[in-house]
XYZ file of C-alpha atoms in Angstrom:
361
model
C 96.592 172.519 45.504
C 93.663 170.689 43.731
C 93.934 166.963 43.496
C 94.308 166.951 39.646
C 97.049 169.399 39.812
C 98.899 167.514 42.370
C 98.663 164.397 40.362
C 99.900 166.259 37.285
C 102.877 167.827 39.174
C 103.924 164.488 40.736
C 103.145 162.301 38.031
C 101.543 159.697 40.404
C 98.929 157.562 38.765
C 96.371 154.997 40.286
C 97.740 153.587 43.319
C 101.209 155.356 42.659
C 101.970 152.924 39.843
C 102.984 155.480 37.184
C 106.021 156.538 39.203
C 106.584 153.409 41.157
C 107.325 151.109 38.435
C 110.032 153.056 36.509
C 111.825 153.835 39.868
C 111.874 150.350 40.707
C 113.308 149.308 37.351
C 115.923 151.891 37.375
C 117.100 150.937 40.974
C 117.157 147.360 40.292
C 119.358 146.590 37.394
C 120.126 143.050 36.053
C 123.367 141.934 37.574
C 125.032 138.549 37.043
C 127.971 137.368 39.297
C 130.086 134.335 39.607
C 131.018 132.854 42.936
C 133.712 130.237 43.505
C 133.798 128.091 46.468
C 136.568 126.178 48.370
C 134.395 123.256 48.691
C 133.317 120.220 46.255
C 129.801 119.692 45.596
C 129.651 116.600 47.666
C 129.794 118.554 50.886
C 126.295 119.666 50.682
C 126.374 121.977 53.668
C 129.347 123.877 53.112
C 128.904 124.146 49.297
C 125.041 124.189 50.143
C 125.796 127.459 52.114
C 127.122 129.041 48.924
C 124.111 127.802 47.218
C 121.636 128.979 49.771
C 123.191 132.582 49.517
C 122.897 132.735 45.853
C 119.289 131.463 46.064
C 118.164 134.052 48.641
C 119.582 136.914 46.622
C 117.793 135.893 43.415
C 114.439 135.430 45.311
C 114.764 138.672 46.920
C 115.531 140.573 43.920
C 112.922 138.872 41.449
C 115.987 137.257 39.671
C 117.541 140.581 38.813
C 120.506 139.807 40.837
C 121.815 136.304 39.978
C 124.841 134.739 41.404
C 126.010 131.411 39.606
C 128.037 129.182 42.073
C 131.065 127.140 41.178
C 132.574 124.365 43.035
C 136.410 124.014 43.965
C 138.184 123.303 40.774
C 135.650 124.469 38.425
C 137.238 127.936 37.933
C 140.093 127.906 40.358
C 141.463 125.381 42.902
C 139.647 125.635 46.498
C 142.541 127.289 47.983
C 142.812 129.909 45.580
C 139.397 131.619 46.145
C 140.693 134.681 47.724
C 143.076 135.407 44.713
C 140.314 134.862 42.173
C 138.035 137.449 43.936
C 141.073 139.914 44.579
C 141.972 139.868 40.913
C 138.540 140.021 39.459
C 138.384 136.740 37.969
C 135.203 136.372 39.832
C 132.999 138.804 41.995
C 132.637 136.581 45.048
C 134.192 133.586 46.882
C 132.863 131.295 49.502
C 135.812 130.218 51.623
C 137.683 130.003 54.918
C 139.769 132.933 55.645
C 142.441 131.204 57.292
C 143.374 129.177 54.250
C 145.508 132.492 53.231
C 147.403 132.718 56.473
C 150.562 132.373 54.319
C 149.915 135.884 52.956
C 149.448 137.304 56.386
C 148.598 135.583 59.735
C 145.878 137.970 60.153
C 143.745 135.950 57.758
C 143.300 133.411 60.519
C 140.849 135.473 62.532
C 138.359 135.678 59.706
C 137.614 131.831 60.405
C 139.140 130.858 63.863
C 142.316 130.838 65.674
C 143.543 128.151 68.115
C 141.759 128.306 71.426
C 139.498 131.221 70.133
C 135.784 131.915 70.669
C 133.175 129.293 70.524
C 130.525 129.594 67.824
C 128.290 132.068 69.402
C 131.040 134.280 70.737
C 132.873 134.410 67.324
C 129.984 135.390 65.569
C 128.842 137.830 68.321
C 132.486 139.462 68.009
C 132.247 139.568 64.129
C 128.713 140.858 63.934
C 128.436 143.519 66.824
C 131.769 143.178 68.623
C 133.917 145.154 66.165
C 135.224 142.120 64.252
C 133.698 142.872 61.096
C 135.148 146.424 61.039
C 138.645 145.394 61.997
C 138.736 142.630 59.618
C 137.346 144.643 56.689
C 139.810 147.130 57.449
C 142.746 144.424 56.960
C 140.911 142.728 54.013
C 140.758 146.216 52.148
C 144.484 145.669 51.531
C 143.545 142.584 49.294
C 140.735 144.392 47.578
C 138.092 142.307 49.118
C 135.164 142.966 51.743
C 134.051 140.156 53.874
C 130.298 139.082 54.720
C 129.358 136.438 57.312
C 128.063 133.407 55.254
C 128.456 130.267 57.422
C 129.730 128.505 60.605
C 130.284 124.877 61.172
C 130.231 124.921 64.948
C 133.085 123.313 67.069
C 134.832 120.845 64.885
C 136.398 117.558 65.448
C 140.061 116.971 66.173
C 140.499 114.823 63.113
C 141.259 111.240 61.875
C 144.520 109.420 62.876
C 145.961 106.249 61.551
C 147.319 105.412 65.081
C 146.594 106.669 68.643
C 148.257 109.729 70.085
C 148.370 109.772 73.909
C 151.154 112.033 74.817
C 152.978 115.143 73.246
C 155.827 112.936 72.180
C 153.382 111.149 69.844
C 153.011 114.439 68.001
C 156.552 114.467 66.724
C 156.956 113.985 63.207
C 153.379 113.370 62.677
C 152.194 114.563 59.191
C 148.883 116.124 59.749
C 146.595 117.780 57.225
C 145.319 120.981 59.172
C 143.738 123.996 57.753
C 145.186 127.344 58.209
C 147.537 128.972 60.745
C 147.029 126.408 63.637
C 149.385 124.120 61.858
C 152.114 126.229 63.178
C 151.037 125.679 66.825
C 151.380 121.929 66.320
C 154.735 122.646 64.412
C 156.092 123.924 67.582
C 155.363 120.585 69.118
C 157.209 118.604 66.527
C 154.163 117.826 64.037
C 154.581 118.325 60.210
C 151.353 120.498 59.150
C 149.943 120.030 55.608
C 147.500 122.244 54.029
C 145.471 120.167 51.561
C 142.044 121.013 49.989
C 139.063 118.948 51.028
C 138.639 116.903 48.103
C 142.420 115.866 47.983
C 142.774 114.664 51.761
C 141.459 110.979 51.325
C 143.974 109.864 48.742
C 146.892 111.372 50.751
C 145.557 109.671 53.964
C 144.923 106.431 52.095
C 148.417 106.411 50.636
C 149.962 107.440 53.766
C 151.312 110.712 52.572
C 149.855 112.064 55.908
C 149.384 110.286 59.153
C 146.235 112.299 60.105
C 143.767 114.810 58.822
C 141.167 116.992 60.066
C 138.092 118.536 58.194
C 134.973 119.496 59.794
C 132.709 117.004 61.763
C 130.931 113.771 61.490
C 128.596 114.629 58.635
C 131.006 116.036 56.251
C 133.819 113.521 57.334
C 131.625 110.559 56.786
C 131.050 111.658 53.457
C 134.702 112.072 52.431
C 135.283 108.614 54.015
C 138.300 109.266 56.230
C 136.873 106.400 58.648
C 137.877 103.947 55.944
C 141.680 104.537 56.232
C 142.068 106.149 59.692
C 140.250 104.511 62.579
C 141.059 106.745 65.475
C 138.611 109.886 65.662
C 139.755 112.803 68.278
C 137.767 115.591 69.576
C 137.641 118.526 70.115
C 139.044 120.673 67.487
C 140.520 123.322 69.558
C 141.906 125.272 66.641
C 138.334 125.700 65.482
C 135.927 126.400 68.320
C 133.341 127.978 66.203
C 134.798 128.706 62.669
C 133.059 131.370 60.556
C 132.802 130.847 56.738
C 132.951 134.188 54.870
C 131.875 135.407 51.555
C 134.663 137.529 50.154
C 133.547 140.204 47.464
C 135.646 142.023 45.192
C 135.897 145.647 46.846
C 135.371 147.575 43.366
C 132.276 145.386 42.665
C 130.881 145.922 46.215
C 131.230 149.442 45.842
C 129.306 149.661 42.422
C 126.434 147.690 43.798
C 123.203 149.620 44.561
C 122.700 150.012 48.225
C 119.685 147.943 48.475
C 121.590 144.958 46.547
C 124.408 145.315 49.266
C 121.691 144.903 52.016
C 120.096 141.870 50.113
C 123.546 140.255 49.757
C 124.336 140.761 53.287
C 121.095 139.477 54.650
C 121.422 136.592 52.252
C 124.804 135.711 53.875
C 123.144 135.796 57.253
C 120.493 133.273 56.187
C 123.088 130.972 54.630
C 124.912 131.232 57.931
C 121.824 130.276 60.148
C 120.839 127.513 57.680
C 124.479 126.110 57.955
C 124.436 126.007 61.584
C 121.142 124.362 61.813
C 122.013 121.621 59.170
C 125.063 120.777 61.192
C 123.099 120.454 64.339
C 120.602 118.165 62.515
C 122.897 115.891 60.770
C 126.152 115.622 62.699
C 124.483 113.519 65.896
C 123.206 110.534 63.410
C 126.420 110.658 61.413
C 128.540 110.254 64.645
C 126.301 107.181 65.586
C 126.834 105.654 62.275
C 130.570 106.201 62.458
C 130.691 104.366 65.942
C 128.531 101.698 64.933
C 130.937 100.954 61.889
C 134.015 100.609 64.063
C 135.257 104.183 64.443
C 137.242 104.638 67.798
C 136.317 108.018 69.459
C 138.927 109.631 71.587
C 139.383 112.924 73.455
C 142.771 114.528 73.425
C 144.616 113.984 76.618
C 144.825 116.756 79.109
C 148.542 116.803 78.477
C 148.231 117.380 74.774
C 145.527 120.081 75.152
C 147.630 121.996 77.615
C 150.704 121.655 75.557
C 148.847 122.952 72.639
C 147.220 125.916 74.471
C 150.542 126.962 75.812
C 151.995 126.583 72.293
C 149.295 128.738 70.755
C 149.354 131.607 73.217
C 153.156 131.982 72.811
C 152.813 132.004 68.956
C 149.867 134.523 69.054
C 151.908 136.733 71.316
C 155.162 136.515 69.267
C 153.354 137.541 66.030
C 151.367 140.430 67.794
C 154.756 141.934 68.661
C 155.641 142.468 64.927
C 152.577 142.429 63.023
C 150.421 145.488 63.643
C 147.108 144.213 61.935
C 147.482 140.836 63.716
C 147.674 142.587 67.139
C 144.784 145.024 66.371
C 142.386 142.170 65.454
C 143.745 139.853 68.243
C 143.253 142.475 70.961
C 139.610 143.199 69.688
C 138.697 139.321 69.651
C 140.296 138.624 72.908
C 138.543 141.572 74.726
C 135.148 140.397 73.443
C 136.027 136.456 74.155
C 137.104 137.256 77.720
C 133.974 139.266 78.459
C 131.894 136.673 76.963
C 133.220 133.665 78.627
C 132.618 135.363 81.882
C 128.880 135.083 81.074
C 129.062 131.589 79.597
C 130.721 130.138 82.743
C 127.963 131.633 84.995
C 124.879 130.558 82.874
C 125.423 128.642 79.520
C 127.948 126.468 80.500
C 126.320 125.382 83.783
C 123.135 124.672 81.966
C 124.764 122.628 78.943
C 126.719 120.532 81.474
C 123.574 119.702 83.509
C 121.643 118.822 80.318
C 124.425 116.717 78.865
C 124.429 114.623 81.997
C 120.743 114.046 81.907
C 120.296 113.421 78.347
C 122.977 110.890 77.574
C 120.559 108.177 77.223
């Protein structure tokens, strides 16, 4: 075929521009979505993760795909994000899956469960270990699909108005704790309260609650808990490596061009990496400031840790006998976690322990 005949048949002009431009235009429609988050704007790392996701999508699509981000309360309250995405009020949400454990305990796994995987293992399970698949099979029942969109790392155990040293000290303790882990503490006599981030401080100040956990030093300092509850405990055994998810309305997801889906997923991965790095940067100096200001740092006693571990395993096993979705996800996560910690014990934990001892100064 002669060159001029080939060009005439294919419609390719100089440098392929004749056909390329219309093809791109047709495959890159202008789309505008709304995303509602579970966080106030003051939490620039959690809320910032949602903003980073939206920014990355816009930049990757030359602003053809735009996502407007709304803070908790601007469209719906922070604990109603899933409902807003499910019913199509918004196309997306940025939230913690475990907030919705009241609908089904299986929602806990999309963030973390008590004595579950650490940050790396939780994300390894979600990304490549089958977690994303079993979770999205479950989320499909609620007309949403999940995307990785953040991780806070192991969280702190929370702020207490008084010291707790024994399991008996948990009895009657009104404790703001997110999601399903509250039921673990309930078995030990505590009274769990689920309160959105922006409402915790006044409840703690008024004594409506006795203690509250949120994330870690950087965010906790911003919310001012140290002013009304001087005792700061660690570790947050209910959040060893909690994932933050983007929920997308399933119908809207299915209607997206495939390359927009890919862009959205990669934007979530970028927001995830950014959030982890920012917490690693900002938590250490925040903790130093809190301690310099009079915060009293405590580790949970071995007695409390062992009692909570036993309570958590009993509760999870009980639910797995009657809830098929819970059991399926639980088995998947446990298999990955058990294998993962065998490796961590050999190399990672040994190295981290050595470095922690030698870098304390």
